[in-house]
XYZ file of C-alpha atoms in Angstrom:
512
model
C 30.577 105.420 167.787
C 29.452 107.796 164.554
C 31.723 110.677 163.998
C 28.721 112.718 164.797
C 28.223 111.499 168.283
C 31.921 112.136 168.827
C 31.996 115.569 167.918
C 28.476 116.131 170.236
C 30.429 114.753 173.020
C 33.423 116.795 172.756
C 31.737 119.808 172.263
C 29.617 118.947 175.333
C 32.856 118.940 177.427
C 34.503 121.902 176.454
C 31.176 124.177 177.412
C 30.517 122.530 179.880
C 34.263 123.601 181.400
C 34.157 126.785 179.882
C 31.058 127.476 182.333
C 32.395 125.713 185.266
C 35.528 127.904 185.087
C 33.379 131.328 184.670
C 30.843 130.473 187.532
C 33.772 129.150 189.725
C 35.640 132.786 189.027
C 32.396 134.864 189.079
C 31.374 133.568 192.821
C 34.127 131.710 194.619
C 36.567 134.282 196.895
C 39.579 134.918 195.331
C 42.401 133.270 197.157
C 45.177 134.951 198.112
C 48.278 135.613 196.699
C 51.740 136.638 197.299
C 51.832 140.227 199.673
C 54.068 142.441 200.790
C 55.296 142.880 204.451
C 52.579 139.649 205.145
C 49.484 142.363 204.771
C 46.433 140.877 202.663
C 45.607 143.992 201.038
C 49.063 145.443 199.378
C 49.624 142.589 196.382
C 52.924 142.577 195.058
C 53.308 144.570 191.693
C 56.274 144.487 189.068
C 58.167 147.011 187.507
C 56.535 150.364 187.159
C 52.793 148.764 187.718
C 50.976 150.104 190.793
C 47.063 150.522 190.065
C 45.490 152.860 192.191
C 48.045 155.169 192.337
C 45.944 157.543 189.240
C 44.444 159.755 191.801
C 46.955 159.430 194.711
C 49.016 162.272 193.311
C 52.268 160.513 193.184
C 54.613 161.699 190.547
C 58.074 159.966 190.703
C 60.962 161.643 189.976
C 62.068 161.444 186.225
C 63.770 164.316 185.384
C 66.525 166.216 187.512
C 67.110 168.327 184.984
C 65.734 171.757 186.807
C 67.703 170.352 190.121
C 71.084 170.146 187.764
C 70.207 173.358 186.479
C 70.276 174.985 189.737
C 73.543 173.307 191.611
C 75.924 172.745 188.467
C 77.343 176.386 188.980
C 77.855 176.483 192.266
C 80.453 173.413 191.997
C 84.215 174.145 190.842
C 87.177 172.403 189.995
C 89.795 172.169 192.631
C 93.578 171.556 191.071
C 96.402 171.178 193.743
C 100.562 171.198 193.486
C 102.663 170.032 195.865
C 105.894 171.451 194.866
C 108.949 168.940 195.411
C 110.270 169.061 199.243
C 113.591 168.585 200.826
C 113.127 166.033 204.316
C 115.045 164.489 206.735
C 115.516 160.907 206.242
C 114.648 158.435 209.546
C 117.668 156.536 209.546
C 119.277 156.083 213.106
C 121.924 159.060 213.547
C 125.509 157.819 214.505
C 127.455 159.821 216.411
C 130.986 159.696 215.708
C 133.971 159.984 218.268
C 135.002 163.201 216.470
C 131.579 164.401 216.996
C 131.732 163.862 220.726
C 135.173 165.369 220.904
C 134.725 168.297 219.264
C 130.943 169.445 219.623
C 128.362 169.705 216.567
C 129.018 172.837 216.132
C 132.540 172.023 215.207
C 130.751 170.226 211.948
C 128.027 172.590 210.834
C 124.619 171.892 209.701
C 125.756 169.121 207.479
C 125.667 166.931 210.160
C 122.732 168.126 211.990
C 120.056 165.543 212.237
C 119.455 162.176 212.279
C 120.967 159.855 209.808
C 124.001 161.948 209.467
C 121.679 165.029 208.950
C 121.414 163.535 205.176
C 118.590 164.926 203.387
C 116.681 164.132 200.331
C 113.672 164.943 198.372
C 110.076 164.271 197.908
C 108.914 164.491 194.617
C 106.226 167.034 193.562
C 102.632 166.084 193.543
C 99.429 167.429 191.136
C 95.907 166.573 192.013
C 92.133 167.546 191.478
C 89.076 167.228 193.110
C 85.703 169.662 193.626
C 84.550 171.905 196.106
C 80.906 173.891 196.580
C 80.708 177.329 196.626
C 78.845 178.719 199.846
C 78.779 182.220 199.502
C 78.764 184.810 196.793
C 82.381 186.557 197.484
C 83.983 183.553 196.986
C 84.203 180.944 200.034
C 84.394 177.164 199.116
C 83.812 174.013 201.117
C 85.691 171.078 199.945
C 87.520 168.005 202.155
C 90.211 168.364 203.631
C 92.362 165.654 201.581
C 91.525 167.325 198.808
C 94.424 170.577 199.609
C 95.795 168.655 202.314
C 99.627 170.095 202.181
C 98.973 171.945 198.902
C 101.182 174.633 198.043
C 99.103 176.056 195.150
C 95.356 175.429 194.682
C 93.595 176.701 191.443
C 89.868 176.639 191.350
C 87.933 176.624 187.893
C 83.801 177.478 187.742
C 81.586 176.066 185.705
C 82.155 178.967 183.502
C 85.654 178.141 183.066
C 87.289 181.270 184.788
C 90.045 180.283 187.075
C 91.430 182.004 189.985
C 93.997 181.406 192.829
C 92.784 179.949 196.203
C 93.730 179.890 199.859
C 93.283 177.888 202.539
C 91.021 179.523 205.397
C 90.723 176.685 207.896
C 90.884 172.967 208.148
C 89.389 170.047 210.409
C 90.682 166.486 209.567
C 88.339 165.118 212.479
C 85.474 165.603 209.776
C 88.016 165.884 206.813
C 86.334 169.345 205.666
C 88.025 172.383 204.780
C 87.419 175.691 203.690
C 89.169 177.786 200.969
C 88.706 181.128 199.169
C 88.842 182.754 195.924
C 88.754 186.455 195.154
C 85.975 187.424 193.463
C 82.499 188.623 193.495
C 78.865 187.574 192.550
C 79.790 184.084 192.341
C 76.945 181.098 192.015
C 76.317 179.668 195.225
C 74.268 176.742 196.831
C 71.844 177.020 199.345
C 71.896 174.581 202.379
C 69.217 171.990 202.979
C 68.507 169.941 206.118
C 70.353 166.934 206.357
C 68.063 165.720 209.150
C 65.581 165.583 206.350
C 66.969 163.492 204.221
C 64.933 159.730 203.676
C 66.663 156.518 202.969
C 65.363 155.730 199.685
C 64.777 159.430 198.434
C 66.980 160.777 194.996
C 69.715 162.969 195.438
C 72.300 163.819 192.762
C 75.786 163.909 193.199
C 77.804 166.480 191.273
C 81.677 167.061 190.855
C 84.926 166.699 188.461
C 85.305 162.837 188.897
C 88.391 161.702 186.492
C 89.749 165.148 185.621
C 86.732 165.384 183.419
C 84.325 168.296 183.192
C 81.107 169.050 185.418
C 79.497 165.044 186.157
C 76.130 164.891 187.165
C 75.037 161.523 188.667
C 71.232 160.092 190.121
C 70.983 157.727 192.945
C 69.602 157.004 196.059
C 69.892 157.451 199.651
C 71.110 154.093 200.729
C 71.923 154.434 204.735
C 72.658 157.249 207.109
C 74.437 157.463 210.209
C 76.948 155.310 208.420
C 80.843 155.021 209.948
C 83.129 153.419 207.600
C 86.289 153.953 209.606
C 88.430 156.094 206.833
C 88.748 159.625 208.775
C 89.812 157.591 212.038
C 92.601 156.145 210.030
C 93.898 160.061 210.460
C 92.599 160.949 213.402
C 91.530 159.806 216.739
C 88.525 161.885 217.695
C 87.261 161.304 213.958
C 83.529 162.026 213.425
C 81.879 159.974 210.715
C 77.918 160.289 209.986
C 78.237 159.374 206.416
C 74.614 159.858 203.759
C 75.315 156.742 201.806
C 74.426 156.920 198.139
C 74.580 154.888 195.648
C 75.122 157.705 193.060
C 78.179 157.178 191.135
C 81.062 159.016 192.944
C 84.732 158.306 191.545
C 88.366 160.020 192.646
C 87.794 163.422 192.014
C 84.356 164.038 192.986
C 85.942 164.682 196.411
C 84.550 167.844 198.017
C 81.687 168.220 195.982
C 77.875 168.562 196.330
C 75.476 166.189 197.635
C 71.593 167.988 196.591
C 68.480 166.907 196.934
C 65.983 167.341 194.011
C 64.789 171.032 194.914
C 68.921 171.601 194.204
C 69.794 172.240 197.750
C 72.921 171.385 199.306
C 72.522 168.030 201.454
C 76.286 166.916 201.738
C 79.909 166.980 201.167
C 80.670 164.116 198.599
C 83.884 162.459 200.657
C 84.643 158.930 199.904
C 83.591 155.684 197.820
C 83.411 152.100 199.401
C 85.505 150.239 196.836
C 87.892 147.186 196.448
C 89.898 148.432 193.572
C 89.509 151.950 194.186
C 86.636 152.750 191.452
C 83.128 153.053 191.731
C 81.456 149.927 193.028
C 78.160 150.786 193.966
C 78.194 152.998 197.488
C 79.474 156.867 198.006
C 80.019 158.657 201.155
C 78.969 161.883 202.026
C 79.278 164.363 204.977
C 76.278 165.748 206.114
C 75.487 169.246 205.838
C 74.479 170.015 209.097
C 78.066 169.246 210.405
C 79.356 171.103 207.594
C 77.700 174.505 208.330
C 79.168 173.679 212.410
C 82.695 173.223 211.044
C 82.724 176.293 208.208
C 81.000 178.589 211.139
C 83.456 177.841 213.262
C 86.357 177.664 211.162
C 84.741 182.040 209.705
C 84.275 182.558 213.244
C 87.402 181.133 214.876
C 90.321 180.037 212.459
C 89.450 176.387 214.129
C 87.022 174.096 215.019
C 85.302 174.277 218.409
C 84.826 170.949 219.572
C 82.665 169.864 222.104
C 83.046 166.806 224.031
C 81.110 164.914 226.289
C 83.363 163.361 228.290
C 82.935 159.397 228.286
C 84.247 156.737 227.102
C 81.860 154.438 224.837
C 81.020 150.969 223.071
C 78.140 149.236 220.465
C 76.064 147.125 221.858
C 76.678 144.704 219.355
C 80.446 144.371 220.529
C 80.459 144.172 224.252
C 81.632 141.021 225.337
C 78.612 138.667 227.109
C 80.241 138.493 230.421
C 80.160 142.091 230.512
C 76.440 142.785 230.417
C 75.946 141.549 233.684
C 78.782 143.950 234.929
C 77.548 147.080 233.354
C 73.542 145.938 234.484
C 72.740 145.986 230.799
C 69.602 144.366 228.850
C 71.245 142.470 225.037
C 68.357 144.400 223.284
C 69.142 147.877 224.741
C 68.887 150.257 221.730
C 71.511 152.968 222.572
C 75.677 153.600 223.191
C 76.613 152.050 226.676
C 78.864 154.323 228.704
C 82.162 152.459 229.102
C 83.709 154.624 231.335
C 83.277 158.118 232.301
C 85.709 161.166 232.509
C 85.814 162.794 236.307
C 86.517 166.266 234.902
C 83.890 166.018 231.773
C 80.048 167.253 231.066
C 79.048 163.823 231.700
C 80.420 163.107 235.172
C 79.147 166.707 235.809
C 75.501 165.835 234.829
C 75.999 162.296 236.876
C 76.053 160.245 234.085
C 77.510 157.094 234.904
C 79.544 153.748 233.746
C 77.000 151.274 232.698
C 74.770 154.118 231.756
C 72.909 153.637 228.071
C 72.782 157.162 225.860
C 69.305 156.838 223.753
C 68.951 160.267 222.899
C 70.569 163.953 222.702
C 68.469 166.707 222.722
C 65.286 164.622 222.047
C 66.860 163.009 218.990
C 67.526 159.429 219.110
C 70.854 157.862 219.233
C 70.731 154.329 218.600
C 74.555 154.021 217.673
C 77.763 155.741 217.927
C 78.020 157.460 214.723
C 74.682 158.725 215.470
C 75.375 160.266 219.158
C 78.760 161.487 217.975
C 77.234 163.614 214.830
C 74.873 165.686 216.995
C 77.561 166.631 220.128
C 79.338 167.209 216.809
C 76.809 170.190 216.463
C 77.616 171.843 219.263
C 80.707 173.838 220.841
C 81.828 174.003 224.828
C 79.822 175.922 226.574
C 76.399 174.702 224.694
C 73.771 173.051 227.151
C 72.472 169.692 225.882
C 70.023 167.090 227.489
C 71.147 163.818 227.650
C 68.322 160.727 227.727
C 69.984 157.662 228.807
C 68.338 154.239 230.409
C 70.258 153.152 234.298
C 68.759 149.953 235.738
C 66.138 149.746 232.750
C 64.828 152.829 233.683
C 64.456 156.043 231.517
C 66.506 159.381 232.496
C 67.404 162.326 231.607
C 70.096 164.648 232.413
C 71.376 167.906 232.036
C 74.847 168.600 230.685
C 77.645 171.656 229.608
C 79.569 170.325 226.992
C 83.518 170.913 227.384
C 86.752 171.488 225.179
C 89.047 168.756 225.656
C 90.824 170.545 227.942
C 87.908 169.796 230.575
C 86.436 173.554 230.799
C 84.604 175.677 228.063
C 86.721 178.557 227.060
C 87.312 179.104 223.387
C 90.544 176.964 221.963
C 92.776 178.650 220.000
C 94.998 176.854 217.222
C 98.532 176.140 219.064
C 101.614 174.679 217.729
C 100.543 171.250 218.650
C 97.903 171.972 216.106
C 100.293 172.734 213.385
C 102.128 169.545 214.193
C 99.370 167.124 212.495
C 99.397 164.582 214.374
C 97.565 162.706 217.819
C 99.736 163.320 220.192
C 99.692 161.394 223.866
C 101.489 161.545 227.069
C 103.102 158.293 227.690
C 101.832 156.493 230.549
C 105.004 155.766 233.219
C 103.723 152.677 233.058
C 103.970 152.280 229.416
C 107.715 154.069 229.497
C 109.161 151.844 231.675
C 107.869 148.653 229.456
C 110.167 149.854 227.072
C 112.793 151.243 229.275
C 112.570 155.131 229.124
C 111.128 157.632 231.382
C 108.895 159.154 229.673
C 108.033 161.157 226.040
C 105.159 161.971 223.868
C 104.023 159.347 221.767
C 102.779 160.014 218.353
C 99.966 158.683 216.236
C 97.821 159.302 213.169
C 99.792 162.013 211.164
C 97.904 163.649 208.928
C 98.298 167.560 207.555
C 101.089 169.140 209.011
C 104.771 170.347 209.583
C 105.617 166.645 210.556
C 103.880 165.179 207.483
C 105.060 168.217 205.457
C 109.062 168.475 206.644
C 109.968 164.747 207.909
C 108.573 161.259 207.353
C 108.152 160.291 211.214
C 106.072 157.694 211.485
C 103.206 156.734 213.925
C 103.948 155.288 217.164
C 107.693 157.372 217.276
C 108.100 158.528 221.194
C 109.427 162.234 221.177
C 111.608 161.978 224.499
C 113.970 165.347 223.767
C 113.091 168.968 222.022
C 116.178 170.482 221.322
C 118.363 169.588 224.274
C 115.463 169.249 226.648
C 114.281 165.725 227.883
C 109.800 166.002 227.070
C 108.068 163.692 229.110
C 104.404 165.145 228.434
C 102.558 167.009 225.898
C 101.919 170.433 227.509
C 106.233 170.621 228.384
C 106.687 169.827 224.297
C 104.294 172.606 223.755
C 106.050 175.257 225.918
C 109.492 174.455 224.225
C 107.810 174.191 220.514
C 106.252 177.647 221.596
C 109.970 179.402 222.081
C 112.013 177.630 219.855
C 110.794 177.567 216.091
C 113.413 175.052 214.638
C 113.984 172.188 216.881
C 115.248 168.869 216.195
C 112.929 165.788 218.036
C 114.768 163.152 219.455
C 112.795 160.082 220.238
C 112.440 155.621 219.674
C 110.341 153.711 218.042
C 109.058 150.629 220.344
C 109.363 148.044 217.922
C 113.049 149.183 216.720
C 116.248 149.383 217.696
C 118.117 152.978 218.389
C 117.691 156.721 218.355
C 115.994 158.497 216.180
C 116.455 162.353 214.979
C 113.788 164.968 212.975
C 114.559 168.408 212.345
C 111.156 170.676 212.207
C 110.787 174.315 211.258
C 107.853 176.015 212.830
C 108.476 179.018 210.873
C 107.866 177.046 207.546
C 104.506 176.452 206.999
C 103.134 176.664 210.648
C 99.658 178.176 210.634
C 98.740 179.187 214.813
């Protein structure tokens, strides 16, 4: 074949494709590609590519900068000093024969106590963290942990003026506390609406992480309605609702300001999910919405009104499978299943029931715990709610008065239980006579407090004697506590061997 009818053929070919490929592409249907959520219409787009979007008058955030501008001040520096203590150590007191010959009086304070009434010291402690101003005469919301058993707190604004602060109020149950400074026409934040707040949307998280100065940070709203367990490792009627982020929070950025991107005040930075105790990747903070419940109560009262509902509850996802059958529960129920119920509580009042399936309070759904627990978090005793539940797959609703733990709704005062800082339980007889005593209080999750503060008692200890009266129940403690101010606890410890002795001074740091 001549060169010439070579080249004619190849050139041939290649228009001849050239068409086949533009008429194929000018009238076949296109065929489909990859979609999101399965839809035909949305095609999947990369990076910052969306076409369409010119005239759909979306403008994604890029620039905080007016949002910083307008929070920054209203966050300060908290410093803390915990100024070396003298305790009494936990070893098991001896008594001698001299000492039951002749009295303890005979020997004198020097061997009052347990452990031979030896004492010895707890070194002092410095720390920092942040806190939000709320107000313009100088009130301050910052966590609890963050002056929990401080002895001097020093708060520094943005402007670097630093004053002297006092504690107003605490609550460990949401780990929040308020503080004050004295002075005037201070920077303050104004509160958003937590119930607002999107998963996905930007918020910025702002603080003193590190000791350093004023750290702004960008993230996301990750979660909400998120428990991750770390208040209920100080308290038993913990409430955790967390905003997860994944704005970079370290230590230090405790107590400071969740905003939004209008600068308003969305949350109470509190805590970091982290395996070496850095940042790595997910922050915690409190809501706002049971912030401005706690600080209202804690301006109002000197305490936290708690409300309680009066049941007993469980997930779903962790009820056994031979139970659903005995509570007359569906798997895929969507709600907090009523484990029990409390005869003197707002629930048995409004006939709520065991077996019963909480889906909403107050028209707002409550799919999980954390959820149902932030909004009767809300409230105080006394406050009327409406309960939406599911019995026998059917939807109800019902009426309730939400109680103090004492079972009625009068206002609780702060008593010297309070000051204690710790969960404190009447021992079941049952439980006394497993471990051969009559009775006491037993003790769990100390947190802030005179016991923290002036003894290292641990959890589980069983206070049996106040002074030289036998306790067998947590109201008789409080009557002695309430007449004698230094009283030394006499108690055991189930899983050791002996007595055990702790001196405590109610008129040393007591707050009631």
């Amino acid at each position: 074949m001549k060169f010439r009818q070579i080249a004619a053929t190849v050139l041939i070919s290649a228009a001849t494709a050239f068409a086949s490929v533009f008429v194929y592409s000018k009238f076949q249907p296109r065929q489909a590609g990859p979609y999101q959520n399965g839809s035909d219409n949305i095609p999947v787009n990369y990076t910052s590519y969306m076409p369409g979007t010119e005239n759909r008058n979306i403008t994604p955030p890029t620039d905080f900068s007016q949002a910083a501008k307008i929070a920054v001040p209203g966050v300060v520096h908290i410093k803390t000093k915990i100024n070396p203590r003298q305790v009494s150590n936990n070893l098991q007191r001896r008594r001698s024969v001299l000492e039951d010959l002749f009295g303890d009086d005979f020997f004198g304070d020097e061997f009052q106590g347990q452990g031979g009434g030896r004492k010895y010291y707890v070194p002092g402690q410095m720390a920092s963290g942040s806190g939000v101003l709320i107000s313009d005469d100088g009130y301050i919301v910052t966590n609890n942990h963050v002056v929990d058993d401080a002895d001097e707190i020093t708060v520094t604004l943005n402007d670097y003026k630093t004053y002297k602060a006092k504690v107003i109020g605490t609550d460990p149950n949401t780990d929040l506390a308020v503080i004050k400074v004295d002075a005037k026409n201070l920077p303050y934040l104004l509160y958003g609406n937590s119930d607002d707040v999107e998963i996905g949307q930007w918020v910025l998280a702002i603080g003193y992480p590190l000791n350093l100065e004023t750290t702004v940070t960008a993230g996301i709203v990750s979660a909400k309605a998120r428990s991750i367990g770390i208040n209920k490792q100080a308290k038993r009627n913990a409430i955790e609702s967390f905003i997860q982020t994944d704005a970079a929070v370290n230590q230090g950025n405790s107590g400071g300001a969740l905003i939004n991107t209008a600068g308003e005040l969305i949350g109470i930075n509190s805590a970091i999910a982290s395996p070496t105790g850095a940042y790595a990747g997910y922050s915690y903070a409190i809501p706002v919405n049971i912030m401005k419940k706690v600080v209202n109560d804690i301006m109002k009262y000197g305490n936290v009104q708690r409300a309680y509902l009066g049941i007993r509850y469980q997930d779903p996802n962790s009820i056994p499978e031979e139970k659903w059958k005995e509570y007359g529960v569906r798997r895929d129920v969507n709600g907090v299943v009523v484990t029990d119920v409390v005869a003197s509580g707002a629930a048995a009042d409004a006939g709520i029931q065991k077996g019963d399936v909480i889906t909403g309070i107050n028209g707002i759904n409550t799919p999980s715990i954390p959820q149902m627990t932030e909004q009767i978090a809300r409230y105080k005793p006394g406050d009327k709610i409406s309960i939406s539940y599911l019995r026998d797959d059917k939807a109800r609703t019902a009426n309730a008065v939400l109680k103090n733990i004492d079972g009625n709704t009068n206002i609780v005062k702060a008593t010297v239980i309070d000051a204690l800082g710790a969960d404190l339980v009447t021992l079941e007889k049952s439980d006394a006579a497993k471990i051969g005593i009559r009775g006491g209080v037993y003790v769990d999750n100390i947190s802030s407090g005179i016991l923290k503060k002036q003894t290292n008692m641990k959890p589980s200890f069983i206070i049996m004697k106040a002074g030289d009266q036998a306790v067998t129940s947590v109201e008789q403690l409080r009557g002695i506590l309430e007449k004698q101010k230094k009283v030394q606890l006499e108690g055991v410890y189930p899983e050791l061997n002996g007595v055990y002795y702790y001196t405590i001074d109610l008129t040393n740091g007591a707050d009631f």
